[in-house]
């Protein structure tokens, strides 16, 4: 677990606390509380392999002991949430509270909050901003992929259009060639028909006027 021991104190008087592990850190926490100045401050103390992070404001001190691996963002986010819950209207906070006077009312809140931050810590502002940037980056990547995909489809469409244009040009050339061939065939048929007509006309006239057409002249 990252967060091990947390408490709320007034001066050096512990008002409520919760310890997640089995080891007793009361002496260490009292030593840290005695070193905290009376003015508002926020600081971290190193002790053995642990770090004591605290926020002191208005005579109250919110302290949490955590592993070094927890860093600073998560412990201080925990302390900020602990501070908000401690001074909520439903919390029993006053200027004269005896030692462990808030243990019954606020001890379970510290326990629940430590469990939340040790199992699934909520995203702080920096982490939330990073997540939003990652989401925007993912959306941009998806859009670029879609644009690239459209580009591939456009190129494929252009290729198909070029092929169709080439086929249309070849069809027009073929059509002109066929039309030219048909025109010459029609001309040949017409010429042969005229020639046959002349021959038939000559045969008919020759039967009446003779082969040399002499009878018709006389």
mmCIF file with all atom_site columns, C-alpha atoms in Angstrom:
data_model
loop_
_atom_site.group_PDB
_atom_site.id
_atom_site.type_symbol
_atom_site.label_atom_id
_atom_site.label_alt_id
_atom_site.label_comp_id
_atom_site.label_asym_id
_atom_site.label_entity_id
_atom_site.label_seq_id
_atom_site.pdbx_PDB_ins_code
_atom_site.Cartn_x
_atom_site.Cartn_y
_atom_site.Cartn_z
_atom_site.occupancy
_atom_site.B_iso_or_equiv
_atom_site.pdbx_formal_charge
_atom_site.auth_seq_id
_atom_site.auth_comp_id
_atom_site.auth_asym_id
_atom_site.auth_atom_id
_atom_site.pdbx_PDB_model_num
ATOM 1   C CA . UNK A 1 1   ? 0.000   0.000  0.000    1.00 0.00 ? 1   UNK A CA 1
ATOM 2   C CA . UNK A 1 2   ? 1.166   3.580  -0.650   1.00 0.00 ? 2   UNK A CA 1
ATOM 3   C CA . UNK A 1 3   ? -0.502  5.474  2.211    1.00 0.00 ? 3   UNK A CA 1
ATOM 4   C CA . UNK A 1 4   ? 0.225   3.903  5.600    1.00 0.00 ? 4   UNK A CA 1
ATOM 5   C CA . UNK A 1 5   ? -0.702  6.272  8.412    1.00 0.00 ? 5   UNK A CA 1
ATOM 6   C CA . UNK A 1 6   ? -2.835  9.422  8.395    1.00 0.00 ? 6   UNK A CA 1
ATOM 7   C CA . UNK A 1 7   ? -4.057  11.780 11.098   1.00 0.00 ? 7   UNK A CA 1
ATOM 8   C CA . UNK A 1 8   ? -5.606  15.121 11.911   1.00 0.00 ? 8   UNK A CA 1
ATOM 9   C CA . UNK A 1 9   ? -3.989  17.071 14.746   1.00 0.00 ? 9   UNK A CA 1
ATOM 10  C CA . UNK A 1 10  ? -4.319  20.393 16.516   1.00 0.00 ? 10  UNK A CA 1
ATOM 11  C CA . UNK A 1 11  ? -0.809  21.418 17.354   1.00 0.00 ? 11  UNK A CA 1
ATOM 12  C CA . UNK A 1 12  ? 0.755   18.223 18.691   1.00 0.00 ? 12  UNK A CA 1
ATOM 13  C CA . UNK A 1 13  ? -2.601  16.818 19.860   1.00 0.00 ? 13  UNK A CA 1
ATOM 14  C CA . UNK A 1 14  ? -3.877  14.028 17.626   1.00 0.00 ? 14  UNK A CA 1
ATOM 15  C CA . UNK A 1 15  ? -7.631  14.408 17.069   1.00 0.00 ? 15  UNK A CA 1
ATOM 16  C CA . UNK A 1 16  ? -8.224  11.411 14.782   1.00 0.00 ? 16  UNK A CA 1
ATOM 17  C CA . UNK A 1 17  ? -6.012  8.938  12.971   1.00 0.00 ? 17  UNK A CA 1
ATOM 18  C CA . UNK A 1 18  ? -5.982  5.701  11.046   1.00 0.00 ? 18  UNK A CA 1
ATOM 19  C CA . UNK A 1 19  ? -3.145  3.232  10.593   1.00 0.00 ? 19  UNK A CA 1
ATOM 20  C CA . UNK A 1 20  ? -3.308  0.830  7.656    1.00 0.00 ? 20  UNK A CA 1
ATOM 21  C CA . UNK A 1 21  ? -0.336  -1.332 8.646    1.00 0.00 ? 21  UNK A CA 1
ATOM 22  C CA . UNK A 1 22  ? 0.479   -3.278 11.807   1.00 0.00 ? 22  UNK A CA 1
ATOM 23  C CA . UNK A 1 23  ? 3.592   -1.304 12.769   1.00 0.00 ? 23  UNK A CA 1
ATOM 24  C CA . UNK A 1 24  ? 3.131   1.458  15.338   1.00 0.00 ? 24  UNK A CA 1
ATOM 25  C CA . UNK A 1 25  ? 4.313   4.848  14.069   1.00 0.00 ? 25  UNK A CA 1
ATOM 26  C CA . UNK A 1 26  ? 2.981   6.940  16.970   1.00 0.00 ? 26  UNK A CA 1
ATOM 27  C CA . UNK A 1 27  ? 6.437   8.016  18.164   1.00 0.00 ? 27  UNK A CA 1
ATOM 28  C CA . UNK A 1 28  ? 7.479   8.989  14.642   1.00 0.00 ? 28  UNK A CA 1
ATOM 29  C CA . UNK A 1 29  ? 4.297   11.005 14.061   1.00 0.00 ? 29  UNK A CA 1
ATOM 30  C CA . UNK A 1 30  ? 4.700   12.822 17.388   1.00 0.00 ? 30  UNK A CA 1
ATOM 31  C CA . UNK A 1 31  ? 8.277   13.702 16.462   1.00 0.00 ? 31  UNK A CA 1
ATOM 32  C CA . UNK A 1 32  ? 7.118   15.091 13.117   1.00 0.00 ? 32  UNK A CA 1
ATOM 33  C CA . UNK A 1 33  ? 4.253   17.039 14.708   1.00 0.00 ? 33  UNK A CA 1
ATOM 34  C CA . UNK A 1 34  ? 6.671   18.654 17.159   1.00 0.00 ? 34  UNK A CA 1
ATOM 35  C CA . UNK A 1 35  ? 8.791   19.912 14.236   1.00 0.00 ? 35  UNK A CA 1
ATOM 36  C CA . UNK A 1 36  ? 5.906   21.534 12.318   1.00 0.00 ? 36  UNK A CA 1
ATOM 37  C CA . UNK A 1 37  ? 5.906   25.355 12.747   1.00 0.00 ? 37  UNK A CA 1
ATOM 38  C CA . UNK A 1 38  ? 2.698   27.068 13.984   1.00 0.00 ? 38  UNK A CA 1
ATOM 39  C CA . UNK A 1 39  ? 2.236   29.068 10.771   1.00 0.00 ? 39  UNK A CA 1
ATOM 40  C CA . UNK A 1 40  ? 0.496   27.746 7.662    1.00 0.00 ? 40  UNK A CA 1
ATOM 41  C CA . UNK A 1 41  ? 2.865   25.487 5.777    1.00 0.00 ? 41  UNK A CA 1
ATOM 42  C CA . UNK A 1 42  ? 3.127   22.451 3.518    1.00 0.00 ? 42  UNK A CA 1
ATOM 43  C CA . UNK A 1 43  ? 6.143   20.170 3.569    1.00 0.00 ? 43  UNK A CA 1
ATOM 44  C CA . UNK A 1 44  ? 7.498   16.608 3.442    1.00 0.00 ? 44  UNK A CA 1
ATOM 45  C CA . UNK A 1 45  ? 9.849   14.903 5.913    1.00 0.00 ? 45  UNK A CA 1
ATOM 46  C CA . UNK A 1 46  ? 11.910  11.806 5.167    1.00 0.00 ? 46  UNK A CA 1
ATOM 47  C CA . UNK A 1 47  ? 12.151  9.062  7.802    1.00 0.00 ? 47  UNK A CA 1
ATOM 48  C CA . UNK A 1 48  ? 13.705  5.685  7.049    1.00 0.00 ? 48  UNK A CA 1
ATOM 49  C CA . UNK A 1 49  ? 12.155  4.552  3.735    1.00 0.00 ? 49  UNK A CA 1
ATOM 50  C CA . UNK A 1 50  ? 9.004   6.620  4.329    1.00 0.00 ? 50  UNK A CA 1
ATOM 51  C CA . UNK A 1 51  ? 7.941   10.194 3.685    1.00 0.00 ? 51  UNK A CA 1
ATOM 52  C CA . UNK A 1 52  ? 5.718   12.231 6.022    1.00 0.00 ? 52  UNK A CA 1
ATOM 53  C CA . UNK A 1 53  ? 3.670   14.761 4.064    1.00 0.00 ? 53  UNK A CA 1
ATOM 54  C CA . UNK A 1 54  ? 1.680   17.390 5.909    1.00 0.00 ? 54  UNK A CA 1
ATOM 55  C CA . UNK A 1 55  ? -0.486  20.466 5.401    1.00 0.00 ? 55  UNK A CA 1
ATOM 56  C CA . UNK A 1 56  ? -0.789  22.869 8.314    1.00 0.00 ? 56  UNK A CA 1
ATOM 57  C CA . UNK A 1 57  ? -3.492  25.536 8.180    1.00 0.00 ? 57  UNK A CA 1
ATOM 58  C CA . UNK A 1 58  ? -5.462  27.438 10.817   1.00 0.00 ? 58  UNK A CA 1
ATOM 59  C CA . UNK A 1 59  ? -3.878  25.568 13.682   1.00 0.00 ? 59  UNK A CA 1
ATOM 60  C CA . UNK A 1 60  ? -4.791  22.151 12.283   1.00 0.00 ? 60  UNK A CA 1
ATOM 61  C CA . UNK A 1 61  ? -2.325  19.702 10.778   1.00 0.00 ? 61  UNK A CA 1
ATOM 62  C CA . UNK A 1 62  ? -3.210  17.011 8.268    1.00 0.00 ? 62  UNK A CA 1
ATOM 63  C CA . UNK A 1 63  ? -0.473  14.417 7.977    1.00 0.00 ? 63  UNK A CA 1
ATOM 64  C CA . UNK A 1 64  ? 0.002   11.233 6.004    1.00 0.00 ? 64  UNK A CA 1
ATOM 65  C CA . UNK A 1 65  ? 2.904   8.784  5.983    1.00 0.00 ? 65  UNK A CA 1
ATOM 66  C CA . UNK A 1 66  ? 3.532   7.106  2.634    1.00 0.00 ? 66  UNK A CA 1
ATOM 67  C CA . UNK A 1 67  ? 6.075   5.008  0.792    1.00 0.00 ? 67  UNK A CA 1
ATOM 68  C CA . UNK A 1 68  ? 8.659   6.865  -1.257   1.00 0.00 ? 68  UNK A CA 1
ATOM 69  C CA . UNK A 1 69  ? 7.199   5.199  -4.358   1.00 0.00 ? 69  UNK A CA 1
ATOM 70  C CA . UNK A 1 70  ? 3.949   7.123  -3.849   1.00 0.00 ? 70  UNK A CA 1
ATOM 71  C CA . UNK A 1 71  ? 5.653   10.372 -4.853   1.00 0.00 ? 71  UNK A CA 1
ATOM 72  C CA . UNK A 1 72  ? 4.099   13.666 -3.766   1.00 0.00 ? 72  UNK A CA 1
ATOM 73  C CA . UNK A 1 73  ? 1.035   14.236 -5.932   1.00 0.00 ? 73  UNK A CA 1
ATOM 74  C CA . UNK A 1 74  ? -1.098  11.397 -4.557   1.00 0.00 ? 74  UNK A CA 1
ATOM 75  C CA . UNK A 1 75  ? -0.327  12.053 -0.841   1.00 0.00 ? 75  UNK A CA 1
ATOM 76  C CA . UNK A 1 76  ? -0.999  15.786 -1.140   1.00 0.00 ? 76  UNK A CA 1
ATOM 77  C CA . UNK A 1 77  ? -4.174  15.135 -3.124   1.00 0.00 ? 77  UNK A CA 1
ATOM 78  C CA . UNK A 1 78  ? -5.217  12.842 -0.256   1.00 0.00 ? 78  UNK A CA 1
ATOM 79  C CA . UNK A 1 79  ? -4.435  15.565 2.298    1.00 0.00 ? 79  UNK A CA 1
ATOM 80  C CA . UNK A 1 80  ? -6.445  18.140 0.339    1.00 0.00 ? 80  UNK A CA 1
ATOM 81  C CA . UNK A 1 81  ? -9.446  15.805 0.286    1.00 0.00 ? 81  UNK A CA 1
ATOM 82  C CA . UNK A 1 82  ? -8.961  15.017 3.977    1.00 0.00 ? 82  UNK A CA 1
ATOM 83  C CA . UNK A 1 83  ? -8.869  18.724 4.750    1.00 0.00 ? 83  UNK A CA 1
ATOM 84  C CA . UNK A 1 84  ? -12.105 19.367 2.849    1.00 0.00 ? 84  UNK A CA 1
ATOM 85  C CA . UNK A 1 85  ? -13.890 16.519 4.645    1.00 0.00 ? 85  UNK A CA 1
ATOM 86  C CA . UNK A 1 86  ? -12.595 17.594 8.060    1.00 0.00 ? 86  UNK A CA 1
ATOM 87  C CA . UNK A 1 87  ? -14.014 21.099 7.729    1.00 0.00 ? 87  UNK A CA 1
ATOM 88  C CA . UNK A 1 88  ? -17.279 20.065 6.102    1.00 0.00 ? 88  UNK A CA 1
ATOM 89  C CA . UNK A 1 89  ? -20.410 21.297 7.890    1.00 0.00 ? 89  UNK A CA 1
ATOM 90  C CA . UNK A 1 90  ? -21.186 17.785 9.132    1.00 0.00 ? 90  UNK A CA 1
ATOM 91  C CA . UNK A 1 91  ? -17.742 17.376 10.788   1.00 0.00 ? 91  UNK A CA 1
ATOM 92  C CA . UNK A 1 92  ? -17.430 18.162 14.451   1.00 0.00 ? 92  UNK A CA 1
ATOM 93  C CA . UNK A 1 93  ? -14.556 20.674 14.413   1.00 0.00 ? 93  UNK A CA 1
ATOM 94  C CA . UNK A 1 94  ? -14.075 23.345 17.068   1.00 0.00 ? 94  UNK A CA 1
ATOM 95  C CA . UNK A 1 95  ? -11.265 25.267 18.679   1.00 0.00 ? 95  UNK A CA 1
ATOM 96  C CA . UNK A 1 96  ? -11.103 23.084 21.793   1.00 0.00 ? 96  UNK A CA 1
ATOM 97  C CA . UNK A 1 97  ? -11.080 19.364 21.005   1.00 0.00 ? 97  UNK A CA 1
ATOM 98  C CA . UNK A 1 98  ? -9.470  16.836 23.350   1.00 0.00 ? 98  UNK A CA 1
ATOM 99  C CA . UNK A 1 99  ? -7.004  14.219 22.167   1.00 0.00 ? 99  UNK A CA 1
ATOM 100 C CA . UNK A 1 100 ? -8.765  11.748 19.864   1.00 0.00 ? 100 UNK A CA 1
ATOM 101 C CA . UNK A 1 101 ? -11.956 13.770 20.275   1.00 0.00 ? 101 UNK A CA 1
ATOM 102 C CA . UNK A 1 102 ? -12.740 13.295 16.547   1.00 0.00 ? 102 UNK A CA 1
ATOM 103 C CA . UNK A 1 103 ? -11.724 9.640  16.405   1.00 0.00 ? 103 UNK A CA 1
ATOM 104 C CA . UNK A 1 104 ? -15.271 8.281  16.528   1.00 0.00 ? 104 UNK A CA 1
ATOM 105 C CA . UNK A 1 105 ? -16.706 10.730 13.997   1.00 0.00 ? 105 UNK A CA 1
ATOM 106 C CA . UNK A 1 106 ? -13.746 11.263 11.674   1.00 0.00 ? 106 UNK A CA 1
ATOM 107 C CA . UNK A 1 107 ? -11.611 8.152  12.090   1.00 0.00 ? 107 UNK A CA 1
ATOM 108 C CA . UNK A 1 108 ? -13.809 6.086  9.697    1.00 0.00 ? 108 UNK A CA 1
ATOM 109 C CA . UNK A 1 109 ? -13.577 8.928  7.149    1.00 0.00 ? 109 UNK A CA 1
ATOM 110 C CA . UNK A 1 110 ? -9.774  8.784  7.246    1.00 0.00 ? 110 UNK A CA 1
ATOM 111 C CA . UNK A 1 111 ? -9.915  4.975  6.915    1.00 0.00 ? 111 UNK A CA 1
ATOM 112 C CA . UNK A 1 112 ? -12.276 5.075  3.928    1.00 0.00 ? 112 UNK A CA 1
ATOM 113 C CA . UNK A 1 113 ? -10.291 7.810  2.215    1.00 0.00 ? 113 UNK A CA 1
ATOM 114 C CA . UNK A 1 114 ? -7.016  5.940  2.699    1.00 0.00 ? 114 UNK A CA 1
ATOM 115 C CA . UNK A 1 115 ? -8.581  2.790  1.279    1.00 0.00 ? 115 UNK A CA 1
ATOM 116 C CA . UNK A 1 116 ? -9.780  4.741  -1.783   1.00 0.00 ? 116 UNK A CA 1
ATOM 117 C CA . UNK A 1 117 ? -6.368  6.289  -2.439   1.00 0.00 ? 117 UNK A CA 1
ATOM 118 C CA . UNK A 1 118 ? -4.564  2.985  -1.875   1.00 0.00 ? 118 UNK A CA 1
ATOM 119 C CA . UNK A 1 119 ? -6.791  1.005  -4.249   1.00 0.00 ? 119 UNK A CA 1
ATOM 120 C CA . UNK A 1 120 ? -8.092  3.423  -6.891   1.00 0.00 ? 120 UNK A CA 1
ATOM 121 C CA . UNK A 1 121 ? -6.847  6.972  -6.303   1.00 0.00 ? 121 UNK A CA 1
ATOM 122 C CA . UNK A 1 122 ? -8.979  9.575  -8.072   1.00 0.00 ? 122 UNK A CA 1
ATOM 123 C CA . UNK A 1 123 ? -7.244  11.573 -10.770  1.00 0.00 ? 123 UNK A CA 1
ATOM 124 C CA . UNK A 1 124 ? -5.846  14.863 -9.555   1.00 0.00 ? 124 UNK A CA 1
ATOM 125 C CA . UNK A 1 125 ? -5.868  17.938 -11.758  1.00 0.00 ? 125 UNK A CA 1
ATOM 126 C CA . UNK A 1 126 ? -2.504  17.197 -13.374  1.00 0.00 ? 126 UNK A CA 1
ATOM 127 C CA . UNK A 1 127 ? -3.395  13.581 -14.055  1.00 0.00 ? 127 UNK A CA 1
ATOM 128 C CA . UNK A 1 128 ? -6.832  14.590 -15.332  1.00 0.00 ? 128 UNK A CA 1
ATOM 129 C CA . UNK A 1 129 ? -5.274  17.144 -17.679  1.00 0.00 ? 129 UNK A CA 1
ATOM 130 C CA . UNK A 1 130 ? -2.804  14.504 -18.891  1.00 0.00 ? 130 UNK A CA 1
ATOM 131 C CA . UNK A 1 131 ? -5.669  12.082 -19.514  1.00 0.00 ? 131 UNK A CA 1
ATOM 132 C CA . UNK A 1 132 ? -7.571  14.745 -21.467  1.00 0.00 ? 132 UNK A CA 1
ATOM 133 C CA . UNK A 1 133 ? -4.457  15.449 -23.558  1.00 0.00 ? 133 UNK A CA 1
ATOM 134 C CA . UNK A 1 134 ? -4.088  11.727 -24.222  1.00 0.00 ? 134 UNK A CA 1
ATOM 135 C CA . UNK A 1 135 ? -7.745  11.553 -25.291  1.00 0.00 ? 135 UNK A CA 1
ATOM 136 C CA . UNK A 1 136 ? -7.274  14.544 -27.626  1.00 0.00 ? 136 UNK A CA 1
ATOM 137 C CA . UNK A 1 137 ? -4.124  12.887 -29.017  1.00 0.00 ? 137 UNK A CA 1
ATOM 138 C CA . UNK A 1 138 ? -6.025  9.635  -29.594  1.00 0.00 ? 138 UNK A CA 1
ATOM 139 C CA . UNK A 1 139 ? -8.825  11.535 -31.369  1.00 0.00 ? 139 UNK A CA 1
ATOM 140 C CA . UNK A 1 140 ? -6.256  13.330 -33.562  1.00 0.00 ? 140 UNK A CA 1
ATOM 141 C CA . UNK A 1 141 ? -4.576  10.035 -34.391  1.00 0.00 ? 141 UNK A CA 1
ATOM 142 C CA . UNK A 1 142 ? -7.943  8.534  -35.302  1.00 0.00 ? 142 UNK A CA 1
ATOM 143 C CA . UNK A 1 143 ? -8.733  11.560 -37.501  1.00 0.00 ? 143 UNK A CA 1
ATOM 144 C CA . UNK A 1 144 ? -5.350  11.295 -39.246  1.00 0.00 ? 144 UNK A CA 1
ATOM 145 C CA . UNK A 1 145 ? -5.952  7.596  -39.823  1.00 0.00 ? 145 UNK A CA 1
ATOM 146 C CA . UNK A 1 146 ? -9.371  8.383  -41.265  1.00 0.00 ? 146 UNK A CA 1
ATOM 147 C CA . UNK A 1 147 ? -7.878  11.074 -43.531  1.00 0.00 ? 147 UNK A CA 1
ATOM 148 C CA . UNK A 1 148 ? -5.200  8.655  -44.710  1.00 0.00 ? 148 UNK A CA 1
ATOM 149 C CA . UNK A 1 149 ? -7.861  6.036  -45.302  1.00 0.00 ? 149 UNK A CA 1
ATOM 150 C CA . UNK A 1 150 ? -9.897  8.543  -47.343  1.00 0.00 ? 150 UNK A CA 1
ATOM 151 C CA . UNK A 1 151 ? -6.736  9.420  -49.290  1.00 0.00 ? 151 UNK A CA 1
ATOM 152 C CA . UNK A 1 152 ? -6.252  5.774  -50.183  1.00 0.00 ? 152 UNK A CA 1
ATOM 153 C CA . UNK A 1 153 ? -9.857  5.523  -51.301  1.00 0.00 ? 153 UNK A CA 1
ATOM 154 C CA . UNK A 1 154 ? -9.501  8.738  -53.355  1.00 0.00 ? 154 UNK A CA 1
ATOM 155 C CA . UNK A 1 155 ? -6.360  7.400  -55.025  1.00 0.00 ? 155 UNK A CA 1
ATOM 156 C CA . UNK A 1 156 ? -8.149  4.151  -55.790  1.00 0.00 ? 156 UNK A CA 1
ATOM 157 C CA . UNK A 1 157 ? -11.090 6.106  -57.232  1.00 0.00 ? 157 UNK A CA 1
ATOM 158 C CA . UNK A 1 158 ? -8.732  8.210  -59.368  1.00 0.00 ? 158 UNK A CA 1
ATOM 159 C CA . UNK A 1 159 ? -7.058  5.060  -60.655  1.00 0.00 ? 159 UNK A CA 1
ATOM 160 C CA . UNK A 1 160 ? -10.413 3.578  -61.581  1.00 0.00 ? 160 UNK A CA 1
ATOM 161 C CA . UNK A 1 161 ? -11.433 6.846  -63.258  1.00 0.00 ? 161 UNK A CA 1
ATOM 162 C CA . UNK A 1 162 ? -8.252  6.841  -65.338  1.00 0.00 ? 162 UNK A CA 1
ATOM 163 C CA . UNK A 1 163 ? -8.924  3.254  -66.413  1.00 0.00 ? 163 UNK A CA 1
ATOM 164 C CA . UNK A 1 164 ? -12.500 4.124  -67.378  1.00 0.00 ? 164 UNK A CA 1
ATOM 165 C CA . UNK A 1 165 ? -11.304 7.186  -69.311  1.00 0.00 ? 165 UNK A CA 1
ATOM 166 C CA . UNK A 1 166 ? -8.808  5.035  -71.213  1.00 0.00 ? 166 UNK A CA 1
ATOM 167 C CA . UNK A 1 167 ? -11.504 2.486  -71.975  1.00 0.00 ? 167 UNK A CA 1
ATOM 168 C CA . UNK A 1 168 ? -13.834 5.256  -73.212  1.00 0.00 ? 168 UNK A CA 1
ATOM 169 C CA . UNK A 1 169 ? -11.103 6.620  -75.495  1.00 0.00 ? 169 UNK A CA 1
ATOM 170 C CA . UNK A 1 170 ? -10.429 3.166  -76.912  1.00 0.00 ? 170 UNK A CA 1
ATOM 171 C CA . UNK A 1 171 ? -14.173 2.661  -77.416  1.00 0.00 ? 171 UNK A CA 1
ATOM 172 C CA . UNK A 1 172 ? -14.462 5.952  -79.334  1.00 0.00 ? 172 UNK A CA 1
ATOM 173 C CA . UNK A 1 173 ? -11.525 5.009  -81.538  1.00 0.00 ? 173 UNK A CA 1
ATOM 174 C CA . UNK A 1 174 ? -13.041 1.595  -82.177  1.00 0.00 ? 174 UNK A CA 1
ATOM 175 C CA . UNK A 1 175 ? -16.403 3.150  -82.985  1.00 0.00 ? 175 UNK A CA 1
ATOM 176 C CA . UNK A 1 176 ? -14.835 5.526  -85.522  1.00 0.00 ? 176 UNK A CA 1
ATOM 177 C CA . UNK A 1 177 ? -12.959 2.653  -87.135  1.00 0.00 ? 177 UNK A CA 1
ATOM 178 C CA . UNK A 1 178 ? -16.119 0.528  -87.381  1.00 0.00 ? 178 UNK A CA 1
ATOM 179 C CA . UNK A 1 179 ? -18.083 3.484  -88.757  1.00 0.00 ? 179 UNK A CA 1
ATOM 180 C CA . UNK A 1 180 ? -15.408 4.094  -91.393  1.00 0.00 ? 180 UNK A CA 1
ATOM 181 C CA . UNK A 1 181 ? -15.399 0.427  -92.394  1.00 0.00 ? 181 UNK A CA 1
ATOM 182 C CA . UNK A 1 182 ? -19.182 0.401  -92.649  1.00 0.00 ? 182 UNK A CA 1
ATOM 183 C CA . UNK A 1 183 ? -19.125 3.570  -94.798  1.00 0.00 ? 183 UNK A CA 1
ATOM 184 C CA . UNK A 1 184 ? -16.702 1.944  -97.278  1.00 0.00 ? 184 UNK A CA 1
ATOM 185 C CA . UNK A 1 185 ? -18.784 -1.226 -97.331  1.00 0.00 ? 185 UNK A CA 1
ATOM 186 C CA . UNK A 1 186 ? -21.882 0.810  -98.085  1.00 0.00 ? 186 UNK A CA 1
ATOM 187 C CA . UNK A 1 187 ? -20.067 2.624  -100.875 1.00 0.00 ? 187 UNK A CA 1
ATOM 188 C CA . UNK A 1 188 ? -18.907 -0.676 -102.352 1.00 0.00 ? 188 UNK A CA 1
ATOM 189 C CA . UNK A 1 189 ? -22.423 -2.116 -102.210 1.00 0.00 ? 189 UNK A CA 1
ATOM 190 C CA . UNK A 1 190 ? -23.813 1.032  -103.820 1.00 0.00 ? 190 UNK A CA 1
ATOM 191 C CA . UNK A 1 191 ? -21.193 0.929  -106.617 1.00 0.00 ? 191 UNK A CA 1
ATOM 192 C CA . UNK A 1 192 ? -21.856 -2.756 -107.317 1.00 0.00 ? 192 UNK A CA 1
ATOM 193 C CA . UNK A 1 193 ? -25.625 -2.121 -107.330 1.00 0.00 ? 193 UNK A CA 1
ATOM 194 C CA . UNK A 1 194 ? -25.236 0.725  -109.839 1.00 0.00 ? 194 UNK A CA 1
ATOM 195 C CA . UNK A 1 195 ? -22.973 -1.432 -112.027 1.00 0.00 ? 195 UNK A CA 1
ATOM 196 C CA . UNK A 1 196 ? -25.467 -4.333 -111.940 1.00 0.00 ? 196 UNK A CA 1
ATOM 197 C CA . UNK A 1 197 ? -28.283 -1.938 -112.781 1.00 0.00 ? 197 UNK A CA 1
ATOM 198 C CA . UNK A 1 198 ? -26.398 -0.662 -115.827 1.00 0.00 ? 198 UNK A CA 1
ATOM 199 C CA . UNK A 1 199 ? -25.647 -4.243 -117.003 1.00 0.00 ? 199 UNK A CA 1
ATOM 200 C CA . UNK A 1 200 ? -29.313 -5.285 -116.601 1.00 0.00 ? 200 UNK A CA 1
ATOM 201 C CA . UNK A 1 201 ? -30.485 -2.191 -118.418 1.00 0.00 ? 201 UNK A CA 1
ATOM 202 C CA . UNK A 1 202 ? -28.089 -2.929 -121.293 1.00 0.00 ? 202 UNK A CA 1
ATOM 203 C CA . UNK A 1 203 ? -29.307 -6.536 -121.557 1.00 0.00 ? 203 UNK A CA 1
ATOM 204 C CA . UNK A 1 204 ? -32.938 -5.415 -121.748 1.00 0.00 ? 204 UNK A CA 1
ATOM 205 C CA . UNK A 1 205 ? -32.221 -2.763 -124.362 1.00 0.00 ? 205 UNK A CA 1
ATOM 206 C CA . UNK A 1 206 ? -30.020 -5.176 -126.363 1.00 0.00 ? 206 UNK A CA 1
ATOM 207 C CA . UNK A 1 207 ? -32.886 -7.657 -126.638 1.00 0.00 ? 207 UNK A CA 1
ATOM 208 C CA . UNK A 1 208 ? -35.004 -5.035 -128.338 1.00 0.00 ? 208 UNK A CA 1
ATOM 209 C CA . UNK A 1 209 ? -32.460 -3.090 -130.336 1.00 0.00 ? 209 UNK A CA 1
ATOM 210 C CA . UNK A 1 210 ? -29.870 -5.757 -130.960 1.00 0.00 ? 210 UNK A CA 1
ATOM 211 C CA . UNK A 1 211 ? -26.449 -6.129 -129.495 1.00 0.00 ? 211 UNK A CA 1
ATOM 212 C CA . UNK A 1 212 ? -25.108 -3.028 -131.125 1.00 0.00 ? 212 UNK A CA 1
ATOM 213 C CA . UNK A 1 213 ? -28.355 -1.072 -130.592 1.00 0.00 ? 213 UNK A CA 1
ATOM 214 C CA . UNK A 1 214 ? -28.565 -0.636 -134.411 1.00 0.00 ? 214 UNK A CA 1
ATOM 215 C CA . UNK A 1 215 ? -32.261 -1.419 -134.781 1.00 0.00 ? 215 UNK A CA 1
ATOM 216 C CA . UNK A 1 216 ? -33.288 1.315  -132.351 1.00 0.00 ? 216 UNK A CA 1
ATOM 217 C CA . UNK A 1 217 ? -31.243 3.900  -134.253 1.00 0.00 ? 217 UNK A CA 1
ATOM 218 C CA . UNK A 1 218 ? -32.935 3.221  -137.592 1.00 0.00 ? 218 UNK A CA 1
#
